[in-house]
């Protein structure tokens, strides 16, 4: 690991060197998109343990689905309102960063489907060693590996993920 012994943090030049040695940088692009999608869903559906089949692209339908009783069809209006408010508040914050509800959910899905996600989940020690929780490192990977036509929007997804991590005080990648 490349660290400054006085500060115990990566330096910018060290981050650059590490980003040049990433095994699957394209998969890391997909992982960033996937992590943002999951982070948004986890924020909106805080009570849901499983989010299988949920994406930000279908979030409105999922709000309706989870707030409707599957047998009776009775709608829990209070719960639906709570989910919708969380979603609206978060989208307003992400919009300030440039996130577009019409562009970025399908773009996220495209990135995940095109590049995949990391094959193996890292434990917290490995994630730190690999630089997966270093904003400088991950930003450098995006800059070095993203096709130029996708760079602006990939950096925006990364900025949104970084923002959410700062807001909730959790690592960039949640496994």
mmCIF file with all atom_site columns, C-alpha atoms in Angstrom:
data_model
loop_
_atom_site.group_PDB
_atom_site.id
_atom_site.type_symbol
_atom_site.label_atom_id
_atom_site.label_alt_id
_atom_site.label_comp_id
_atom_site.label_asym_id
_atom_site.label_entity_id
_atom_site.label_seq_id
_atom_site.pdbx_PDB_ins_code
_atom_site.Cartn_x
_atom_site.Cartn_y
_atom_site.Cartn_z
_atom_site.occupancy
_atom_site.B_iso_or_equiv
_atom_site.pdbx_formal_charge
_atom_site.auth_seq_id
_atom_site.auth_comp_id
_atom_site.auth_asym_id
_atom_site.auth_atom_id
_atom_site.pdbx_PDB_model_num
ATOM 1   C CA . UNK A 1 1   ? 0.000   0.000   0.000   1.00 0.00 ? 1   UNK A CA 1
ATOM 2   C CA . UNK A 1 2   ? 1.229   3.425   -0.876  1.00 0.00 ? 2   UNK A CA 1
ATOM 3   C CA . UNK A 1 3   ? 0.838   5.698   2.141   1.00 0.00 ? 3   UNK A CA 1
ATOM 4   C CA . UNK A 1 4   ? 2.411   8.659   3.803   1.00 0.00 ? 4   UNK A CA 1
ATOM 5   C CA . UNK A 1 5   ? 3.558   7.332   7.189   1.00 0.00 ? 5   UNK A CA 1
ATOM 6   C CA . UNK A 1 6   ? 2.899   10.711  8.843   1.00 0.00 ? 6   UNK A CA 1
ATOM 7   C CA . UNK A 1 7   ? -0.678  11.058  7.633   1.00 0.00 ? 7   UNK A CA 1
ATOM 8   C CA . UNK A 1 8   ? -1.701  7.449   6.957   1.00 0.00 ? 8   UNK A CA 1
ATOM 9   C CA . UNK A 1 9   ? -3.616  8.610   3.876   1.00 0.00 ? 9   UNK A CA 1
ATOM 10  C CA . UNK A 1 10  ? -3.012  8.161   0.192   1.00 0.00 ? 10  UNK A CA 1
ATOM 11  C CA . UNK A 1 11  ? -1.342  11.012  -1.585  1.00 0.00 ? 11  UNK A CA 1
ATOM 12  C CA . UNK A 1 12  ? -2.672  12.161  -4.947  1.00 0.00 ? 12  UNK A CA 1
ATOM 13  C CA . UNK A 1 13  ? 0.378   10.794  -6.777  1.00 0.00 ? 13  UNK A CA 1
ATOM 14  C CA . UNK A 1 14  ? 0.043   7.465   -4.986  1.00 0.00 ? 14  UNK A CA 1
ATOM 15  C CA . UNK A 1 15  ? -3.632  7.342   -5.978  1.00 0.00 ? 15  UNK A CA 1
ATOM 16  C CA . UNK A 1 16  ? -2.611  7.891   -9.591  1.00 0.00 ? 16  UNK A CA 1
ATOM 17  C CA . UNK A 1 17  ? -0.057  5.048   -9.475  1.00 0.00 ? 17  UNK A CA 1
ATOM 18  C CA . UNK A 1 18  ? -2.579  2.700   -7.844  1.00 0.00 ? 18  UNK A CA 1
ATOM 19  C CA . UNK A 1 19  ? -5.280  3.564   -10.394 1.00 0.00 ? 19  UNK A CA 1
ATOM 20  C CA . UNK A 1 20  ? -2.926  2.508   -13.176 1.00 0.00 ? 20  UNK A CA 1
ATOM 21  C CA . UNK A 1 21  ? -2.732  -1.002  -11.670 1.00 0.00 ? 21  UNK A CA 1
ATOM 22  C CA . UNK A 1 22  ? -6.435  -1.766  -11.264 1.00 0.00 ? 22  UNK A CA 1
ATOM 23  C CA . UNK A 1 23  ? -7.182  -5.278  -12.451 1.00 0.00 ? 23  UNK A CA 1
ATOM 24  C CA . UNK A 1 24  ? -10.636 -4.659  -13.989 1.00 0.00 ? 24  UNK A CA 1
ATOM 25  C CA . UNK A 1 25  ? -11.100 -0.880  -14.258 1.00 0.00 ? 25  UNK A CA 1
ATOM 26  C CA . UNK A 1 26  ? -14.192 -1.251  -16.444 1.00 0.00 ? 26  UNK A CA 1
ATOM 27  C CA . UNK A 1 27  ? -15.873 -3.412  -13.822 1.00 0.00 ? 27  UNK A CA 1
ATOM 28  C CA . UNK A 1 28  ? -15.043 -0.720  -11.291 1.00 0.00 ? 28  UNK A CA 1
ATOM 29  C CA . UNK A 1 29  ? -17.022 1.735   -13.451 1.00 0.00 ? 29  UNK A CA 1
ATOM 30  C CA . UNK A 1 30  ? -19.984 -0.645  -13.322 1.00 0.00 ? 30  UNK A CA 1
ATOM 31  C CA . UNK A 1 31  ? -19.540 -1.096  -9.582  1.00 0.00 ? 31  UNK A CA 1
ATOM 32  C CA . UNK A 1 32  ? -19.651 2.668   -8.996  1.00 0.00 ? 32  UNK A CA 1
ATOM 33  C CA . UNK A 1 33  ? -22.935 2.860   -10.936 1.00 0.00 ? 33  UNK A CA 1
ATOM 34  C CA . UNK A 1 34  ? -24.300 -0.187  -9.094  1.00 0.00 ? 34  UNK A CA 1
ATOM 35  C CA . UNK A 1 35  ? -23.303 1.188   -5.688  1.00 0.00 ? 35  UNK A CA 1
ATOM 36  C CA . UNK A 1 36  ? -25.049 4.493   -6.407  1.00 0.00 ? 36  UNK A CA 1
ATOM 37  C CA . UNK A 1 37  ? -28.215 2.701   -7.516  1.00 0.00 ? 37  UNK A CA 1
ATOM 38  C CA . UNK A 1 38  ? -28.203 0.536   -4.354  1.00 0.00 ? 38  UNK A CA 1
ATOM 39  C CA . UNK A 1 39  ? -27.421 3.534   -2.153  1.00 0.00 ? 39  UNK A CA 1
ATOM 40  C CA . UNK A 1 40  ? -30.416 5.461   -3.513  1.00 0.00 ? 40  UNK A CA 1
ATOM 41  C CA . UNK A 1 41  ? -32.693 2.439   -3.099  1.00 0.00 ? 41  UNK A CA 1
ATOM 42  C CA . UNK A 1 42  ? -31.451 1.753   0.433   1.00 0.00 ? 42  UNK A CA 1
ATOM 43  C CA . UNK A 1 43  ? -32.122 5.355   1.369   1.00 0.00 ? 43  UNK A CA 1
ATOM 44  C CA . UNK A 1 44  ? -35.667 5.363   -0.003  1.00 0.00 ? 44  UNK A CA 1
ATOM 45  C CA . UNK A 1 45  ? -36.614 1.830   1.126   1.00 0.00 ? 45  UNK A CA 1
ATOM 46  C CA . UNK A 1 46  ? -34.991 1.893   4.553   1.00 0.00 ? 46  UNK A CA 1
ATOM 47  C CA . UNK A 1 47  ? -37.275 -0.819  5.914   1.00 0.00 ? 47  UNK A CA 1
ATOM 48  C CA . UNK A 1 48  ? -36.709 -3.256  3.044   1.00 0.00 ? 48  UNK A CA 1
ATOM 49  C CA . UNK A 1 49  ? -34.171 -6.015  3.649   1.00 0.00 ? 49  UNK A CA 1
ATOM 50  C CA . UNK A 1 50  ? -34.188 -7.280  0.068   1.00 0.00 ? 50  UNK A CA 1
ATOM 51  C CA . UNK A 1 51  ? -34.104 -5.056  -2.964  1.00 0.00 ? 51  UNK A CA 1
ATOM 52  C CA . UNK A 1 52  ? -34.049 -7.751  -5.618  1.00 0.00 ? 52  UNK A CA 1
ATOM 53  C CA . UNK A 1 53  ? -35.646 -6.411  -8.786  1.00 0.00 ? 53  UNK A CA 1
ATOM 54  C CA . UNK A 1 54  ? -35.499 -2.830  -7.536  1.00 0.00 ? 54  UNK A CA 1
ATOM 55  C CA . UNK A 1 55  ? -33.649 -0.197  -9.563  1.00 0.00 ? 55  UNK A CA 1
ATOM 56  C CA . UNK A 1 56  ? -33.820 3.563   -9.556  1.00 0.00 ? 56  UNK A CA 1
ATOM 57  C CA . UNK A 1 57  ? -35.296 3.216   -13.030 1.00 0.00 ? 57  UNK A CA 1
ATOM 58  C CA . UNK A 1 58  ? -38.371 1.434   -11.606 1.00 0.00 ? 58  UNK A CA 1
ATOM 59  C CA . UNK A 1 59  ? -38.441 3.156   -8.214  1.00 0.00 ? 59  UNK A CA 1
ATOM 60  C CA . UNK A 1 60  ? -41.861 4.764   -8.655  1.00 0.00 ? 60  UNK A CA 1
ATOM 61  C CA . UNK A 1 61  ? -43.451 1.385   -9.435  1.00 0.00 ? 61  UNK A CA 1
ATOM 62  C CA . UNK A 1 62  ? -41.679 -0.186  -6.465  1.00 0.00 ? 62  UNK A CA 1
ATOM 63  C CA . UNK A 1 63  ? -42.951 2.528   -4.115  1.00 0.00 ? 63  UNK A CA 1
ATOM 64  C CA . UNK A 1 64  ? -46.483 1.635   -5.223  1.00 0.00 ? 64  UNK A CA 1
ATOM 65  C CA . UNK A 1 65  ? -45.777 -2.096  -4.941  1.00 0.00 ? 65  UNK A CA 1
ATOM 66  C CA . UNK A 1 66  ? -44.314 -2.100  -1.434  1.00 0.00 ? 66  UNK A CA 1
ATOM 67  C CA . UNK A 1 67  ? -46.980 0.234   -0.075  1.00 0.00 ? 67  UNK A CA 1
ATOM 68  C CA . UNK A 1 68  ? -49.813 -1.977  -1.359  1.00 0.00 ? 68  UNK A CA 1
ATOM 69  C CA . UNK A 1 69  ? -50.785 -5.125  0.552   1.00 0.00 ? 69  UNK A CA 1
ATOM 70  C CA . UNK A 1 70  ? -50.235 -8.095  -1.795  1.00 0.00 ? 70  UNK A CA 1
ATOM 71  C CA . UNK A 1 71  ? -53.407 -9.962  -0.803  1.00 0.00 ? 71  UNK A CA 1
ATOM 72  C CA . UNK A 1 72  ? -55.951 -7.244  -0.082  1.00 0.00 ? 72  UNK A CA 1
ATOM 73  C CA . UNK A 1 73  ? -54.651 -4.522  -2.388  1.00 0.00 ? 73  UNK A CA 1
ATOM 74  C CA . UNK A 1 74  ? -55.097 -2.033  0.443   1.00 0.00 ? 74  UNK A CA 1
ATOM 75  C CA . UNK A 1 75  ? -52.737 0.908   0.113   1.00 0.00 ? 75  UNK A CA 1
ATOM 76  C CA . UNK A 1 76  ? -50.785 2.125   3.123   1.00 0.00 ? 76  UNK A CA 1
ATOM 77  C CA . UNK A 1 77  ? -51.020 5.813   2.238   1.00 0.00 ? 77  UNK A CA 1
ATOM 78  C CA . UNK A 1 78  ? -48.778 6.900   5.108   1.00 0.00 ? 78  UNK A CA 1
ATOM 79  C CA . UNK A 1 79  ? -45.997 4.536   4.091   1.00 0.00 ? 79  UNK A CA 1
ATOM 80  C CA . UNK A 1 80  ? -46.361 5.475   0.420   1.00 0.00 ? 80  UNK A CA 1
ATOM 81  C CA . UNK A 1 81  ? -46.107 9.156   1.364   1.00 0.00 ? 81  UNK A CA 1
ATOM 82  C CA . UNK A 1 82  ? -43.026 8.487   3.513   1.00 0.00 ? 82  UNK A CA 1
ATOM 83  C CA . UNK A 1 83  ? -41.259 6.626   0.677   1.00 0.00 ? 83  UNK A CA 1
ATOM 84  C CA . UNK A 1 84  ? -42.242 9.252   -1.885  1.00 0.00 ? 84  UNK A CA 1
ATOM 85  C CA . UNK A 1 85  ? -41.007 12.075  0.342   1.00 0.00 ? 85  UNK A CA 1
ATOM 86  C CA . UNK A 1 86  ? -37.654 10.351  0.922   1.00 0.00 ? 86  UNK A CA 1
ATOM 87  C CA . UNK A 1 87  ? -37.303 9.823   -2.814  1.00 0.00 ? 87  UNK A CA 1
ATOM 88  C CA . UNK A 1 88  ? -38.257 13.414  -3.679  1.00 0.00 ? 88  UNK A CA 1
ATOM 89  C CA . UNK A 1 89  ? -35.930 14.901  -1.045  1.00 0.00 ? 89  UNK A CA 1
ATOM 90  C CA . UNK A 1 90  ? -32.990 12.798  -2.189  1.00 0.00 ? 90  UNK A CA 1
ATOM 91  C CA . UNK A 1 91  ? -33.579 13.546  -5.868  1.00 0.00 ? 91  UNK A CA 1
ATOM 92  C CA . UNK A 1 92  ? -33.673 17.284  -5.071  1.00 0.00 ? 92  UNK A CA 1
ATOM 93  C CA . UNK A 1 93  ? -30.261 16.996  -3.394  1.00 0.00 ? 93  UNK A CA 1
ATOM 94  C CA . UNK A 1 94  ? -28.772 14.916  -6.215  1.00 0.00 ? 94  UNK A CA 1
ATOM 95  C CA . UNK A 1 95  ? -30.264 17.279  -8.807  1.00 0.00 ? 95  UNK A CA 1
ATOM 96  C CA . UNK A 1 96  ? -28.143 20.054  -7.298  1.00 0.00 ? 96  UNK A CA 1
ATOM 97  C CA . UNK A 1 97  ? -25.110 17.943  -8.254  1.00 0.00 ? 97  UNK A CA 1
ATOM 98  C CA . UNK A 1 98  ? -26.434 17.572  -11.813 1.00 0.00 ? 98  UNK A CA 1
ATOM 99  C CA . UNK A 1 99  ? -28.278 14.253  -11.485 1.00 0.00 ? 99  UNK A CA 1
ATOM 100 C CA . UNK A 1 100 ? -31.186 13.982  -13.921 1.00 0.00 ? 100 UNK A CA 1
ATOM 101 C CA . UNK A 1 101 ? -34.037 11.577  -13.221 1.00 0.00 ? 101 UNK A CA 1
ATOM 102 C CA . UNK A 1 102 ? -34.657 11.172  -16.943 1.00 0.00 ? 102 UNK A CA 1
ATOM 103 C CA . UNK A 1 103 ? -31.049 10.611  -17.992 1.00 0.00 ? 103 UNK A CA 1
ATOM 104 C CA . UNK A 1 104 ? -29.119 9.011   -15.149 1.00 0.00 ? 104 UNK A CA 1
ATOM 105 C CA . UNK A 1 105 ? -31.224 5.985   -14.085 1.00 0.00 ? 105 UNK A CA 1
ATOM 106 C CA . UNK A 1 106 ? -31.157 4.477   -17.615 1.00 0.00 ? 106 UNK A CA 1
ATOM 107 C CA . UNK A 1 107 ? -27.519 5.553   -17.961 1.00 0.00 ? 107 UNK A CA 1
ATOM 108 C CA . UNK A 1 108 ? -26.717 3.734   -14.706 1.00 0.00 ? 108 UNK A CA 1
ATOM 109 C CA . UNK A 1 109 ? -28.422 0.593   -15.969 1.00 0.00 ? 109 UNK A CA 1
ATOM 110 C CA . UNK A 1 110 ? -26.511 0.865   -19.257 1.00 0.00 ? 110 UNK A CA 1
ATOM 111 C CA . UNK A 1 111 ? -23.164 1.180   -17.434 1.00 0.00 ? 111 UNK A CA 1
ATOM 112 C CA . UNK A 1 112 ? -23.888 -1.807  -15.182 1.00 0.00 ? 112 UNK A CA 1
ATOM 113 C CA . UNK A 1 113 ? -25.016 -3.955  -18.120 1.00 0.00 ? 113 UNK A CA 1
ATOM 114 C CA . UNK A 1 114 ? -22.091 -2.865  -20.299 1.00 0.00 ? 114 UNK A CA 1
ATOM 115 C CA . UNK A 1 115 ? -19.244 -3.146  -17.790 1.00 0.00 ? 115 UNK A CA 1
ATOM 116 C CA . UNK A 1 116 ? -20.589 -5.490  -15.126 1.00 0.00 ? 116 UNK A CA 1
ATOM 117 C CA . UNK A 1 117 ? -19.694 -5.189  -11.466 1.00 0.00 ? 117 UNK A CA 1
ATOM 118 C CA . UNK A 1 118 ? -16.765 -6.450  -9.427  1.00 0.00 ? 118 UNK A CA 1
ATOM 119 C CA . UNK A 1 119 ? -16.663 -10.240 -9.363  1.00 0.00 ? 119 UNK A CA 1
ATOM 120 C CA . UNK A 1 120 ? -15.691 -10.459 -5.720  1.00 0.00 ? 120 UNK A CA 1
ATOM 121 C CA . UNK A 1 121 ? -16.823 -8.378  -2.805  1.00 0.00 ? 121 UNK A CA 1
ATOM 122 C CA . UNK A 1 122 ? -13.978 -7.046  -0.732  1.00 0.00 ? 122 UNK A CA 1
ATOM 123 C CA . UNK A 1 123 ? -13.937 -7.112  3.044   1.00 0.00 ? 123 UNK A CA 1
ATOM 124 C CA . UNK A 1 124 ? -13.304 -3.746  4.720   1.00 0.00 ? 124 UNK A CA 1
ATOM 125 C CA . UNK A 1 125 ? -9.546  -4.321  4.955   1.00 0.00 ? 125 UNK A CA 1
ATOM 126 C CA . UNK A 1 126 ? -9.234  -5.386  1.299   1.00 0.00 ? 126 UNK A CA 1
ATOM 127 C CA . UNK A 1 127 ? -11.452 -2.528  0.149   1.00 0.00 ? 127 UNK A CA 1
ATOM 128 C CA . UNK A 1 128 ? -9.139  -0.079  1.906   1.00 0.00 ? 128 UNK A CA 1
ATOM 129 C CA . UNK A 1 129 ? -6.024  -1.782  0.536   1.00 0.00 ? 129 UNK A CA 1
ATOM 130 C CA . UNK A 1 130 ? -7.412  -1.766  -3.002  1.00 0.00 ? 130 UNK A CA 1
ATOM 131 C CA . UNK A 1 131 ? -8.405  1.890   -2.711  1.00 0.00 ? 131 UNK A CA 1
ATOM 132 C CA . UNK A 1 132 ? -12.133 1.224   -3.118  1.00 0.00 ? 132 UNK A CA 1
ATOM 133 C CA . UNK A 1 133 ? -13.005 3.661   -0.343  1.00 0.00 ? 133 UNK A CA 1
ATOM 134 C CA . UNK A 1 134 ? -10.661 6.387   -1.504  1.00 0.00 ? 134 UNK A CA 1
ATOM 135 C CA . UNK A 1 135 ? -12.482 9.100   -3.466  1.00 0.00 ? 135 UNK A CA 1
ATOM 136 C CA . UNK A 1 136 ? -9.216  10.253  -5.082  1.00 0.00 ? 136 UNK A CA 1
ATOM 137 C CA . UNK A 1 137 ? -8.359  6.739   -6.202  1.00 0.00 ? 137 UNK A CA 1
ATOM 138 C CA . UNK A 1 138 ? -11.802 5.968   -7.618  1.00 0.00 ? 138 UNK A CA 1
ATOM 139 C CA . UNK A 1 139 ? -12.056 9.343   -9.363  1.00 0.00 ? 139 UNK A CA 1
ATOM 140 C CA . UNK A 1 140 ? -8.692  8.656   -10.998 1.00 0.00 ? 140 UNK A CA 1
ATOM 141 C CA . UNK A 1 141 ? -9.873  5.214   -12.144 1.00 0.00 ? 141 UNK A CA 1
ATOM 142 C CA . UNK A 1 142 ? -12.951 6.802   -13.723 1.00 0.00 ? 142 UNK A CA 1
ATOM 143 C CA . UNK A 1 143 ? -10.850 9.447   -15.464 1.00 0.00 ? 143 UNK A CA 1
ATOM 144 C CA . UNK A 1 144 ? -8.299  6.903   -16.718 1.00 0.00 ? 144 UNK A CA 1
ATOM 145 C CA . UNK A 1 145 ? -10.706 4.193   -17.869 1.00 0.00 ? 145 UNK A CA 1
ATOM 146 C CA . UNK A 1 146 ? -13.980 5.774   -18.963 1.00 0.00 ? 146 UNK A CA 1
ATOM 147 C CA . UNK A 1 147 ? -14.559 6.345   -22.665 1.00 0.00 ? 147 UNK A CA 1
ATOM 148 C CA . UNK A 1 148 ? -14.511 10.098  -23.304 1.00 0.00 ? 148 UNK A CA 1
ATOM 149 C CA . UNK A 1 149 ? -18.199 10.157  -24.344 1.00 0.00 ? 149 UNK A CA 1
ATOM 150 C CA . UNK A 1 150 ? -19.211 8.663   -20.987 1.00 0.00 ? 150 UNK A CA 1
ATOM 151 C CA . UNK A 1 151 ? -16.726 10.442  -18.719 1.00 0.00 ? 151 UNK A CA 1
ATOM 152 C CA . UNK A 1 152 ? -18.847 13.440  -17.735 1.00 0.00 ? 152 UNK A CA 1
ATOM 153 C CA . UNK A 1 153 ? -21.823 11.331  -16.662 1.00 0.00 ? 153 UNK A CA 1
ATOM 154 C CA . UNK A 1 154 ? -19.673 8.689   -14.952 1.00 0.00 ? 154 UNK A CA 1
ATOM 155 C CA . UNK A 1 155 ? -17.975 11.423  -12.930 1.00 0.00 ? 155 UNK A CA 1
ATOM 156 C CA . UNK A 1 156 ? -21.415 12.734  -12.028 1.00 0.00 ? 156 UNK A CA 1
ATOM 157 C CA . UNK A 1 157 ? -22.519 9.291   -10.799 1.00 0.00 ? 157 UNK A CA 1
ATOM 158 C CA . UNK A 1 158 ? -19.324 9.107   -8.774  1.00 0.00 ? 158 UNK A CA 1
ATOM 159 C CA . UNK A 1 159 ? -19.947 12.580  -7.313  1.00 0.00 ? 159 UNK A CA 1
ATOM 160 C CA . UNK A 1 160 ? -23.448 11.519  -6.270  1.00 0.00 ? 160 UNK A CA 1
ATOM 161 C CA . UNK A 1 161 ? -22.095 8.342   -4.658  1.00 0.00 ? 161 UNK A CA 1
ATOM 162 C CA . UNK A 1 162 ? -19.437 10.374  -2.816  1.00 0.00 ? 162 UNK A CA 1
ATOM 163 C CA . UNK A 1 163 ? -22.090 12.836  -1.642  1.00 0.00 ? 163 UNK A CA 1
ATOM 164 C CA . UNK A 1 164 ? -24.289 10.046  -0.294  1.00 0.00 ? 164 UNK A CA 1
ATOM 165 C CA . UNK A 1 165 ? -21.321 8.432   1.484   1.00 0.00 ? 165 UNK A CA 1
ATOM 166 C CA . UNK A 1 166 ? -20.487 11.752  3.161   1.00 0.00 ? 166 UNK A CA 1
ATOM 167 C CA . UNK A 1 167 ? -24.136 12.211  4.152   1.00 0.00 ? 167 UNK A CA 1
ATOM 168 C CA . UNK A 1 168 ? -24.530 8.800   5.776   1.00 0.00 ? 168 UNK A CA 1
ATOM 169 C CA . UNK A 1 169 ? -20.941 8.484   7.038   1.00 0.00 ? 169 UNK A CA 1
ATOM 170 C CA . UNK A 1 170 ? -20.491 5.068   5.430   1.00 0.00 ? 170 UNK A CA 1
ATOM 171 C CA . UNK A 1 171 ? -17.789 3.833   3.016   1.00 0.00 ? 171 UNK A CA 1
ATOM 172 C CA . UNK A 1 172 ? -18.201 4.519   -0.705  1.00 0.00 ? 172 UNK A CA 1
ATOM 173 C CA . UNK A 1 173 ? -18.770 0.837   -1.437  1.00 0.00 ? 173 UNK A CA 1
ATOM 174 C CA . UNK A 1 174 ? -21.196 -1.012  0.807   1.00 0.00 ? 174 UNK A CA 1
ATOM 175 C CA . UNK A 1 175 ? -20.942 -4.785  0.748   1.00 0.00 ? 175 UNK A CA 1
#
